[in-house]
Each structure stands twice: as structure tokens, then as C-alpha cells.
Amino acid sequence: MRLFGCVCGQFHTTADAMGMKAGAARIAAPVPFYVIDHPDGVALFDCGLHADVGNADDPYRQALQSQGQDVTFGPEDIVARHLERLDIDPGRVRWIVLSHLHFDHAGGLHQVPNATLVVQKKEWEAGADRETAARYFLPRRYFDLGHQVLQVEGEHDLFGDASVVTIPSFGHTPGHQSLRVKNAQGDHILVGDACYTCEAAETRNFPDFADHAAMNRSLDGLLARREADTVMVFGHDPGQWGEKPVLPSMRH
Ligand SMILES: [Zn+2]
């Protein structure tokens, strides 16, 4: 089994928005997703941005720009191209574990049509509830595309061999979850947006829309699971995807 990390474009925002110490300084923050090539099937953890969001006339992108943010990516950065570079046909991806239903995590679903989504029940219910979905920015048009959905509650051992296990980490959104992946490469906790960056784990500067008390509890819980060799991979940390990416991205 192999674990890969792929970057589907960059957010352009302030350091403060990512919980980092540099305040109003502008930063570019990566939008990662992960590929798990397991003998029993391929699983993704999240799937990046919708292919159209990079276009200048995309309404979601324009809404971001109106708030002083932006997102950029090229045709090579979308999920389908990353999978092709890994010799994986997007049509044969078996599972997509979604950390949550935000546009930068569920946006790529339209490129992976045959997968079954693995989502916390609380998150799926939040997405279906008009009021909650509006409060937490869960855009239905990106995630409600007719995929099979496996709603899980609590931890879920994806392949039944303890190698890939979901960990609920509520707070960023009502049913956010993280993913622990253990294999010969090591022990990785894919934190997702339970914490955007390494610095945010210290500052505890979380986004306004989130439930901060729940985020603190969830993050404490994730940090307590660390063992000596555990690598925490944060949701949008510029330092983890620069010159030396925290995970390999290509087989060749
Ligand atoms: Zn995110």
C-alpha cells in the first residue's frame, strides 16, 4: 500500500486566515488531497477543487475574490490529471473519504464518478440541512452528485486491516473527520481542516464560522494520538508542500 500527497492549486489569503503568526501578510496555501493505493482498492482522502473554479468567470471564484481571497490552479493540478500521473484511472477509485463538504475538499468529486463517498453521518446531515449548510458554507452543487454514500459514525476502518482509519474531528464543520494511514512509509495523521497549519496548532486561531470549543477538543484528541514516529499532515500548511513535500506525489 502506498500513500501519495497531491496539491490541487493554491489559496491566496492572509496568514491570519490560516491561523498563522504573520497576521495580515499575504500567503499562498496549498489545497492538498491524498491517494491511497491499497491492494483492495484505491481510496482518496478529499479531492481538491472543482475543475471550473480556476476559471476567471467562475461564480464561486468571484465570490472568493469579493472577500479578498483567491484560488489559482492549472489544468495539470486537477484530481483526474494527478491520478493519471499515478497510472490510476479515476473511474476505478473505490472510495473517497471526505474530511468535510467544503468546496476545496469535495470540489473534485465530479471527476471521480464511480467512487463511494465515506462521510461522517453528522456531516452529510449538515450538508442536507439548508440552514446548517449555509452557516458552514457547504455548497451542495459540488457534493450532491449521485455518488453512493457510506455514512459512518465515529471511527471507521476502511479496509478492515487497521491501515486506514477515519477519526472524527468535529468543529471546523459539524461532522469533520481526519484520517490515520499506517503503512511501511510510516504513520501519518491526515488532519484535514481540523487544523489548517502547524502554527495554528499553537495559536489555536481558528476560522470564525467554526465551533472553536469543538475544534480545540478535536485537535487535542488528534495530538494525543501521536506516537514517536507520527507525522501530522495539516490541512493547508505552506511549509509542508514546498521544496520538500511531506509526502511523495508521483510514482515515476
Ligand atoms: Zn480546506
Short mmCIF file of C-alpha atoms and ligand atoms in Angstrom, two decimals:
data_model
loop_
_atom_site.label_atom_id
_atom_site.label_comp_id
_atom_site.label_asym_id
_atom_site.label_seq_id
_atom_site.Cartn_x
_atom_site.Cartn_y
_atom_site.Cartn_z
CA MET A 1 0.00 0.00 0.00
CA ARG A 2 1.27 3.48 -0.89
CA LEU A 3 0.23 6.92 0.25
CA PHE A 4 0.65 9.95 -2.04
CA GLY A 5 0.00 13.63 -1.43
CA CYS A 6 -1.16 15.80 -4.33
CA VAL A 7 -1.70 19.54 -4.49
CA CYS A 8 -4.74 20.85 -6.37
CA GLY A 9 -3.94 24.55 -6.57
CA GLN A 10 -3.29 27.34 -4.10
CA PHE A 11 -5.37 29.57 -1.89
CA HIS A 12 -4.36 33.22 -1.78
CA THR A 13 -5.30 34.73 1.53
CA THR A 14 -3.78 36.17 4.72
CA ALA A 15 -1.56 34.30 7.17
CA ASP A 16 -4.14 35.11 9.83
CA ALA A 17 -6.85 33.27 7.89
CA MET A 18 -4.70 30.13 8.10
CA GLY A 19 -4.12 30.59 11.84
CA MET A 20 -0.50 31.64 11.24
CA LYS A 21 1.51 34.23 13.13
CA ALA A 22 2.32 36.64 10.28
CA GLY A 23 -1.09 38.32 10.55
CA ALA A 24 -2.14 40.39 7.55
CA ALA A 25 0.74 39.19 5.33
CA ARG A 26 -0.48 37.62 2.10
CA ILE A 27 0.31 33.94 1.68
CA ALA A 28 -0.30 31.13 -0.78
CA ALA A 29 -1.60 28.00 0.93
CA PRO A 30 -1.79 24.63 -0.84
CA VAL A 31 -5.00 22.67 -1.40
CA PRO A 32 -3.88 19.07 -0.87
CA PHE A 33 -5.64 15.76 -1.31
CA TYR A 34 -4.32 12.23 -0.82
CA VAL A 35 -4.25 8.99 -2.77
CA ILE A 36 -4.07 5.61 -1.03
CA ASP A 37 -3.24 2.76 -3.38
CA HIS A 38 -4.27 -0.29 -1.33
CA PRO A 39 -4.33 -3.91 -2.60
CA ASP A 40 -8.10 -3.92 -2.05
CA GLY A 41 -8.70 -0.72 -4.00
CA VAL A 42 -7.79 2.92 -4.43
CA ALA A 43 -9.06 5.43 -1.89
CA LEU A 44 -8.78 9.22 -1.87
CA PHE A 45 -8.87 11.45 1.14
CA ASP A 46 -10.60 14.56 -0.22
CA CYS A 47 -10.42 15.51 -3.88
CA GLY A 48 -9.47 19.15 -4.23
CA LEU A 49 -11.20 21.85 -6.23
CA HIS A 50 -13.79 21.70 -8.98
CA ALA A 51 -12.10 21.92 -12.38
CA ASP A 52 -14.01 25.14 -13.20
CA VAL A 53 -13.04 27.11 -10.10
CA GLY A 54 -9.76 28.12 -11.74
CA ASN A 55 -11.66 30.00 -14.49
CA ALA A 56 -11.90 33.78 -14.20
CA ASP A 57 -15.68 33.75 -14.75
CA ASP A 58 -16.49 31.02 -12.21
CA PRO A 59 -19.10 32.36 -9.73
CA TYR A 60 -17.56 30.62 -6.73
CA ARG A 61 -14.16 32.07 -7.54
CA GLN A 62 -15.65 35.52 -7.99
CA ALA A 63 -17.33 35.21 -4.58
CA LEU A 64 -13.96 34.39 -3.03
CA GLN A 65 -12.34 37.35 -4.78
CA SER A 66 -15.01 39.66 -3.43
CA GLN A 67 -13.84 38.66 0.07
CA GLY A 68 -10.19 39.42 -0.68
CA GLN A 69 -9.26 35.81 -1.34
CA ASP A 70 -8.49 33.83 -4.44
CA VAL A 71 -7.62 30.38 -5.67
CA THR A 72 -5.40 29.50 -8.60
CA PHE A 73 -4.54 26.28 -10.34
CA GLY A 74 -3.64 24.97 -13.74
CA PRO A 75 -5.10 22.14 -15.84
CA GLU A 76 -2.36 19.81 -14.56
CA ASP A 77 -3.42 20.28 -10.94
CA ILE A 78 -6.90 18.76 -11.07
CA VAL A 79 -7.63 15.39 -9.50
CA ALA A 80 -8.03 13.49 -12.76
CA ARG A 81 -4.56 14.58 -14.01
CA HIS A 82 -2.88 13.67 -10.71
CA LEU A 83 -4.49 10.23 -10.84
CA GLU A 84 -3.38 9.71 -14.44
CA ARG A 85 0.20 10.52 -13.47
CA LEU A 86 -0.08 7.80 -10.84
CA ASP A 87 -1.41 5.38 -13.50
CA ILE A 88 -4.81 5.32 -11.80
CA ASP A 89 -7.98 5.51 -13.86
CA PRO A 90 -10.33 7.90 -11.97
CA GLY A 91 -13.18 5.54 -12.87
CA ARG A 92 -11.71 2.80 -10.71
CA VAL A 93 -11.30 4.78 -7.49
CA ARG A 94 -13.28 2.77 -4.94
CA TRP A 95 -13.61 5.16 -2.01
CA ILE A 96 -13.41 8.88 -1.41
CA VAL A 97 -13.15 9.64 2.27
CA LEU A 98 -14.26 13.26 2.65
CA SER A 99 -12.91 15.19 5.59
CA HIS A 100 -15.83 17.58 5.12
CA LEU A 101 -18.01 19.17 2.46
CA HIS A 102 -16.19 22.45 1.76
CA PHE A 103 -15.58 23.39 -1.87
CA ASP A 104 -11.82 22.80 -1.69
CA HIS A 105 -12.24 19.24 -0.39
CA ALA A 106 -15.32 17.94 -2.22
CA GLY A 107 -15.00 20.06 -5.38
CA GLY A 108 -13.23 17.37 -7.43
CA LEU A 109 -15.96 14.74 -6.97
CA HIS A 110 -17.28 15.30 -10.47
CA GLN A 111 -14.03 13.82 -11.83
CA VAL A 112 -14.33 10.58 -9.84
CA PRO A 113 -17.78 9.26 -10.74
CA ASN A 114 -17.79 5.66 -9.52
CA ALA A 115 -16.41 6.03 -6.01
CA THR A 116 -18.42 5.58 -2.83
CA LEU A 117 -18.17 8.57 -0.51
CA VAL A 118 -17.24 7.89 3.11
CA VAL A 119 -18.58 10.75 5.22
CA GLN A 120 -19.48 11.19 8.86
CA LYS A 121 -23.25 10.97 9.25
CA LYS A 122 -23.27 14.34 11.02
CA GLU A 123 -21.53 16.00 8.09
CA TRP A 124 -23.86 14.52 5.48
CA GLU A 125 -26.86 15.64 7.52
CA ALA A 126 -25.37 19.13 7.88
CA GLY A 127 -24.95 19.30 4.11
CA ALA A 128 -28.59 18.32 3.60
CA ASP A 129 -29.93 20.90 6.05
CA ARG A 130 -30.36 24.22 4.28
CA GLU A 131 -29.68 26.39 7.31
CA THR A 132 -26.66 24.48 8.62
CA ALA A 133 -25.22 24.17 5.12
CA ALA A 134 -25.48 27.95 4.66
CA ARG A 135 -23.90 28.69 8.04
CA TYR A 136 -20.93 26.40 7.41
CA PHE A 137 -20.57 27.07 3.66
CA LEU A 138 -21.35 23.57 2.40
CA PRO A 139 -22.16 24.03 -1.32
CA ARG A 140 -24.49 21.25 -2.35
CA ARG A 141 -23.76 21.53 -6.07
CA TYR A 142 -20.25 20.19 -5.50
CA PHE A 143 -21.02 17.15 -3.34
CA ASP A 144 -24.59 16.08 -4.15
CA LEU A 145 -23.85 14.42 -7.49
CA GLY A 146 -25.41 10.99 -7.00
CA HIS A 147 -22.39 9.08 -5.69
CA GLN A 148 -23.07 6.17 -3.35
CA VAL A 149 -22.59 7.44 0.20
CA LEU A 150 -21.44 5.43 3.19
CA GLN A 151 -22.36 7.42 6.27
CA VAL A 152 -20.16 6.46 9.21
CA GLU A 153 -20.35 7.38 12.87
CA GLY A 154 -17.07 7.60 14.74
CA GLU A 155 -14.00 5.63 13.69
CA HIS A 156 -14.24 3.53 10.55
CA ASP A 157 -11.60 1.00 9.45
CA LEU A 158 -11.81 1.42 5.67
CA PHE A 159 -10.13 -1.81 4.51
CA GLY A 160 -10.63 -3.86 7.67
CA ASP A 161 -6.89 -4.18 8.30
CA ALA A 162 -6.34 -1.11 10.52
CA SER A 163 -4.20 0.58 7.84
CA VAL A 164 -6.67 3.38 7.03
CA VAL A 165 -8.96 4.57 9.82
CA THR A 166 -11.21 7.62 9.97
CA ILE A 167 -11.08 9.72 13.14
CA PRO A 168 -13.96 12.10 13.82
CA SER A 169 -12.64 15.63 14.48
CA PHE A 170 -15.75 17.80 14.61
CA GLY A 171 -15.74 21.58 14.87
CA HIS A 172 -14.44 23.05 11.61
CA THR A 173 -17.76 21.77 10.26
CA PRO A 174 -20.33 19.72 12.21
CA GLY A 175 -19.06 16.31 11.05
CA HIS A 176 -15.43 16.90 10.06
CA GLN A 177 -13.15 13.84 10.12
CA SER A 178 -9.43 13.16 9.85
CA LEU A 179 -7.69 10.02 8.57
CA ARG A 180 -4.90 7.90 10.02
CA VAL A 181 -2.83 5.97 7.49
CA LYS A 182 -0.29 3.41 8.70
CA ASN A 183 1.94 1.61 6.25
CA ALA A 184 5.60 0.90 5.51
CA GLN A 185 6.11 4.64 4.82
CA GLY A 186 5.19 5.40 8.42
CA ASP A 187 2.30 6.64 10.48
CA HIS A 188 0.50 9.70 9.10
CA ILE A 189 -2.43 11.53 10.58
CA LEU A 190 -4.07 13.48 7.76
CA VAL A 191 -5.54 16.22 9.89
CA GLY A 192 -7.63 17.94 7.21
CA ASP A 193 -9.09 21.24 8.31
CA ALA A 194 -9.31 20.18 11.95
CA CYS A 195 -6.18 22.38 11.87
CA TYR A 196 -5.03 24.34 8.82
CA THR A 197 -1.35 24.67 9.69
CA CYS A 198 1.36 23.62 12.09
CA GLU A 199 1.32 27.16 13.54
CA ALA A 200 -2.45 27.04 14.06
CA ALA A 201 -1.94 24.05 16.35
CA GLU A 202 -0.11 26.53 18.61
CA THR A 203 -2.06 29.74 18.07
CA ARG A 204 -5.46 28.00 18.10
CA ASN A 205 -6.56 30.79 15.80
CA PHE A 206 -9.49 29.08 14.06
CA PRO A 207 -11.88 30.38 11.37
CA ASP A 208 -14.82 32.50 12.52
CA PHE A 209 -17.55 30.19 11.23
CA ALA A 210 -16.21 27.15 13.15
CA ASP A 211 -17.15 25.82 16.59
CA HIS A 212 -13.96 26.72 18.44
CA ALA A 213 -14.62 24.68 21.59
CA ALA A 214 -15.19 21.57 19.48
CA MET A 215 -12.11 22.33 17.36
CA ASN A 216 -9.93 22.58 20.46
CA ARG A 217 -11.23 19.26 21.77
CA SER A 218 -10.76 17.57 18.41
CA LEU A 219 -7.24 18.91 17.93
CA ASP A 220 -6.23 17.91 21.44
CA GLY A 221 -7.58 14.44 20.68
CA LEU A 222 -5.59 14.18 17.43
CA LEU A 223 -2.36 15.41 19.03
CA ALA A 224 -2.82 12.90 21.88
CA ARG A 225 -2.82 10.07 19.33
CA ARG A 226 0.69 10.87 18.16
CA GLU A 227 3.33 8.20 18.63
CA ALA A 228 7.08 8.74 18.36
CA ASP A 229 7.13 8.50 14.55
CA THR A 230 3.71 10.01 13.73
CA VAL A 231 3.67 12.75 11.10
CA MET A 232 0.80 15.23 11.34
CA VAL A 233 -0.17 16.48 7.87
CA PHE A 234 -2.13 19.71 8.27
CA GLY A 235 -4.97 20.95 6.08
CA HIS A 236 -3.32 23.86 4.22
CA ASP A 237 0.23 24.25 5.51
CA PRO A 238 2.54 26.05 3.04
CA GLY A 239 5.60 24.63 4.85
CA GLN A 240 4.60 21.02 4.21
CA TRP A 241 4.31 21.27 0.42
CA GLY A 242 7.29 23.39 -0.64
CA GLU A 243 10.72 22.18 -1.72
CA LYS A 244 10.45 19.04 0.36
CA PRO A 245 6.86 17.77 0.30
CA VAL A 246 5.77 15.84 3.37
CA LEU A 247 4.55 13.00 1.12
CA PRO A 248 5.58 11.71 -2.32
CA SER A 249 3.31 12.81 -5.14
CA MET A 250 4.29 10.62 -8.07
CA ARG A 251 5.29 7.05 -8.72
CA HIS A 252 7.75 7.89 -11.52
ZN ZN B 1 -9.92 23.46 3.36
#
